[in-house]
Coordinates of C-alpha atoms in Angstrom, one line a residue:
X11 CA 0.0 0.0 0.0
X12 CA 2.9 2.6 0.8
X13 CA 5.0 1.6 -1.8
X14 CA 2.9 2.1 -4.6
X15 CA 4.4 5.3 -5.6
X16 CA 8.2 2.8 -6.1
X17 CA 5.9 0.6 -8.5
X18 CA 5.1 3.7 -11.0
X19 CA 8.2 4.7 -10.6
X20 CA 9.6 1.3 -11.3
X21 CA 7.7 1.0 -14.2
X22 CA 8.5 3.9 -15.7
X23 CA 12.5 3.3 -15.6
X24 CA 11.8 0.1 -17.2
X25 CA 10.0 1.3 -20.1
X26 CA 11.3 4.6 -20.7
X27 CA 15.3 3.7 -21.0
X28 CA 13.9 1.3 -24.3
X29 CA 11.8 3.8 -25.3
X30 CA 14.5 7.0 -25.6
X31 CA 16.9 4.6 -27.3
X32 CA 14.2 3.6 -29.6
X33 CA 13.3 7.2 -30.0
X34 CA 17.1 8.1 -30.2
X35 CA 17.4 5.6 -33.2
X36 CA 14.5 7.0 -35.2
X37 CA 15.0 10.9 -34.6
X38 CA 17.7 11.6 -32.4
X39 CA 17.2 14.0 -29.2
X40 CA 14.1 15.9 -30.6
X41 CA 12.4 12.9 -31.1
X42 CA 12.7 11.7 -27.1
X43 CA 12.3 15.6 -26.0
X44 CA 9.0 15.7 -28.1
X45 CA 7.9 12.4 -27.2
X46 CA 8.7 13.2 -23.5
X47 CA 6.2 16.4 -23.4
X48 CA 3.7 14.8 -25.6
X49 CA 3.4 11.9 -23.4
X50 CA 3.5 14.4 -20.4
X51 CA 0.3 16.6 -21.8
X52 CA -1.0 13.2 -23.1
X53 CA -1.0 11.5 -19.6
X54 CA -1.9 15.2 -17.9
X55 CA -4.9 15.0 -20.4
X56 CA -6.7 11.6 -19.4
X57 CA -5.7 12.4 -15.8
X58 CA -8.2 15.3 -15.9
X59 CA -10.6 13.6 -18.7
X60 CA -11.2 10.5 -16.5
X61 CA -11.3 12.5 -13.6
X62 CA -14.0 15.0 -15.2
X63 CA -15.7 12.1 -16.3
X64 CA -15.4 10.1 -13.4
X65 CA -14.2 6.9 -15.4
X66 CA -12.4 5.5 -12.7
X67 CA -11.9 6.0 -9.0
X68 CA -10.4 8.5 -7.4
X69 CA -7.7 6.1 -6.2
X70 CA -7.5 4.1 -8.9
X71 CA -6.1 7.5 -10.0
X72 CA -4.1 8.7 -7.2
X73 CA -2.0 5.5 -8.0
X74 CA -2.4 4.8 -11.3
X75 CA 1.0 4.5 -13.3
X76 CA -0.4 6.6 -16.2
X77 CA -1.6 9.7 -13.8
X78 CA 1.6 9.9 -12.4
X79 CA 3.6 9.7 -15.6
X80 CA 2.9 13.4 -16.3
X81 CA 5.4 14.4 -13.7
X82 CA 8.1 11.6 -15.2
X83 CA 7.9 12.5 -18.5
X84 CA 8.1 16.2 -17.7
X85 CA 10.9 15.5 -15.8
X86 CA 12.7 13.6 -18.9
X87 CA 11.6 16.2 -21.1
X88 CA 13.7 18.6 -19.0
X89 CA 16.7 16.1 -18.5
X90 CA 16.7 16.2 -22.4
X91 CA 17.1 19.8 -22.8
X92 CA 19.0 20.3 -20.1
X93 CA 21.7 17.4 -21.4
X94 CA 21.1 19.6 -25.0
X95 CA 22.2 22.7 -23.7
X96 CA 25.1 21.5 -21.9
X97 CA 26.4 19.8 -24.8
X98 CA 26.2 23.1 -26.6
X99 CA 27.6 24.7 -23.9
X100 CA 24.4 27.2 -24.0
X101 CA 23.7 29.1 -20.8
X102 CA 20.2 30.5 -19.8
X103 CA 20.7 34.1 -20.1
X104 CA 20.0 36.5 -17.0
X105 CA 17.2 37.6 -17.9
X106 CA 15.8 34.2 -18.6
X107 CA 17.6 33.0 -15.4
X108 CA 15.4 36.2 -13.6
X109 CA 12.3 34.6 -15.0
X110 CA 13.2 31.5 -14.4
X111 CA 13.6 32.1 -10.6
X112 CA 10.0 34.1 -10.4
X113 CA 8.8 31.5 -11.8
X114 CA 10.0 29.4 -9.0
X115 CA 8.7 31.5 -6.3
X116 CA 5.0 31.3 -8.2
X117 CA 5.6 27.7 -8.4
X118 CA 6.8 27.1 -4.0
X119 CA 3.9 29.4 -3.7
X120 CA 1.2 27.1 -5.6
X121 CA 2.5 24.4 -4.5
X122 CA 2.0 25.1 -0.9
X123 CA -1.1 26.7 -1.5
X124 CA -2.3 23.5 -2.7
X125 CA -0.9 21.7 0.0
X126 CA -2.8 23.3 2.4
X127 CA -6.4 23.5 0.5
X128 CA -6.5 20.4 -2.1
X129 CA -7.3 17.0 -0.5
X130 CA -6.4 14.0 -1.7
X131 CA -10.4 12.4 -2.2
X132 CA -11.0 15.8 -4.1
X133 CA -11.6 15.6 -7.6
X134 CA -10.3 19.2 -8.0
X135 CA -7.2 17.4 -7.3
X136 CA -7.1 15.5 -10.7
X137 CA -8.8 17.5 -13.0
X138 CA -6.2 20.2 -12.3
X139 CA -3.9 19.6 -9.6
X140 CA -2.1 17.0 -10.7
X141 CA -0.9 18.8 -14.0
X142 CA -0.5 21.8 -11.8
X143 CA 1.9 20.3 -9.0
X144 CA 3.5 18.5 -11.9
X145 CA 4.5 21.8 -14.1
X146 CA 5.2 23.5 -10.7
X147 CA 7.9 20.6 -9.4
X148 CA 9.2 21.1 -12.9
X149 CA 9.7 24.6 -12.6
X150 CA 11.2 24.1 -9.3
X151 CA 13.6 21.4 -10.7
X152 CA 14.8 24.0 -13.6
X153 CA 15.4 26.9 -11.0
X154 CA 17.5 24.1 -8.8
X155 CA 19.7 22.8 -11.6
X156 CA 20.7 26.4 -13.0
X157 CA 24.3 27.2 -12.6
X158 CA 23.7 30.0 -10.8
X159 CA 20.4 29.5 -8.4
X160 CA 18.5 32.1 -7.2
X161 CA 17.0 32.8 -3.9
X162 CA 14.4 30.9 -4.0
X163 CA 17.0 27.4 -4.6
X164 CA 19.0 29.5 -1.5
X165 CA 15.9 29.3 0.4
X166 CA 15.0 25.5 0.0
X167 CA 18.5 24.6 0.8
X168 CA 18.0 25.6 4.6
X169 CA 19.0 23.2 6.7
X170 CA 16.3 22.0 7.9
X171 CA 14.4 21.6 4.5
X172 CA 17.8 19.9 3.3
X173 CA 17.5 17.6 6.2
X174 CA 13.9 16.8 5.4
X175 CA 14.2 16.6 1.7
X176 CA 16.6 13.2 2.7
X177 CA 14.7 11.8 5.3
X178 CA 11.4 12.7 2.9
X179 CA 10.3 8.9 1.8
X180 CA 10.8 7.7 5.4
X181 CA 8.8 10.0 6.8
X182 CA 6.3 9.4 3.7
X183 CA 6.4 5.8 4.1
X184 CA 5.6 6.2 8.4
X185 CA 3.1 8.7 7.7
X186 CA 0.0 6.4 6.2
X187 CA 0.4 3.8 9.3
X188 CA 0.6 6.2 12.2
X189 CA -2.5 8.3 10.5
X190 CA -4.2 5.1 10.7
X191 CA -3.6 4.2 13.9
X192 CA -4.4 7.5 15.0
X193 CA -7.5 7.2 13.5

């Protein structure tokens, strides 16, 4: 039960790898950027179609390898670029950086927003907040891996966040039995 988000996640490293190189083969790195965003809006897409519709469960959902690809695939389609612009030695430039790092703010700011007022059984939660807490992670992730990070990426490396950031799937995975047993 608390190790369903390893399954998806499992799942996901064993198809993706064979897909990229398949992708690699037939169109090089656009191909697997492209096919990493498409499949990203594709799975963001049924997430909030099925969840509009109510096709399936709200957990069936929550856990389903397919909703939760959105965030992987985003994820790889930023890994892509990224590995792109390194190769070309290409920098973000300072005013991009600049956005970039608003951006960031926006997306800590959503994010905890959403922490606060989105529950888990809501089905506001997957016919938008899925995609959004995907696109704002990603946003985050781009800000952290800059050369040069921002305040914001200063801010979440406090110690303490640092600290809880490694103890983060511990804590996750104690979290569902004690809130059973407390209730």
């Amino acid at each position: 039960r608390r190790t369903w988000s390893l399954s998806v996640e499992e799942q996901f490293y064993l198809v993706w790898p064979l897909a990229r190189v398949a992708l690699l083969a037939r169109g090089g790195t656009k191909a697997v950027r492209s096919a990493a965003i498409g499949g990203a809006i594709a799975a963001g897409g049924l997430t909030i179609v099925f969840a509009h519709f109510g096709t399936f469960s709200l957990n069936a959902l929550y856990l389903s390898t397919i909703t939760r690809s959105t965030g992987l695939l985003a994820g790889a389609a930023l890994a892509t670029w990224q590995h792109q612009m390194a190769k070309r030695r290409t920098r973000l430039s300072r005013q991009s950086s600049t956005a970039l790092e608003a951006a960031a703010a926006v997306a800590a700011v959503v994010l905890t927003a959403m922490v606060i007022t989105v529950g888990v059984s809501e089905t506001r939660l997957y016919t938008w907040g899925l995609a959004v807490s995907a696109l704002c992670g990603l946003t985050l992730v781009a800000a952290a891996s800059q050369p040069n990070p921002g305040p914001v990426v200063r801010c979440l490396h406090a110690p303490p966040l640092v600290h809880l950031g490694a103890i983060s799937y511990g804590v996750y995975l104690w979290s569902w039995p004690i809130m059973q047993m407390v209730n």
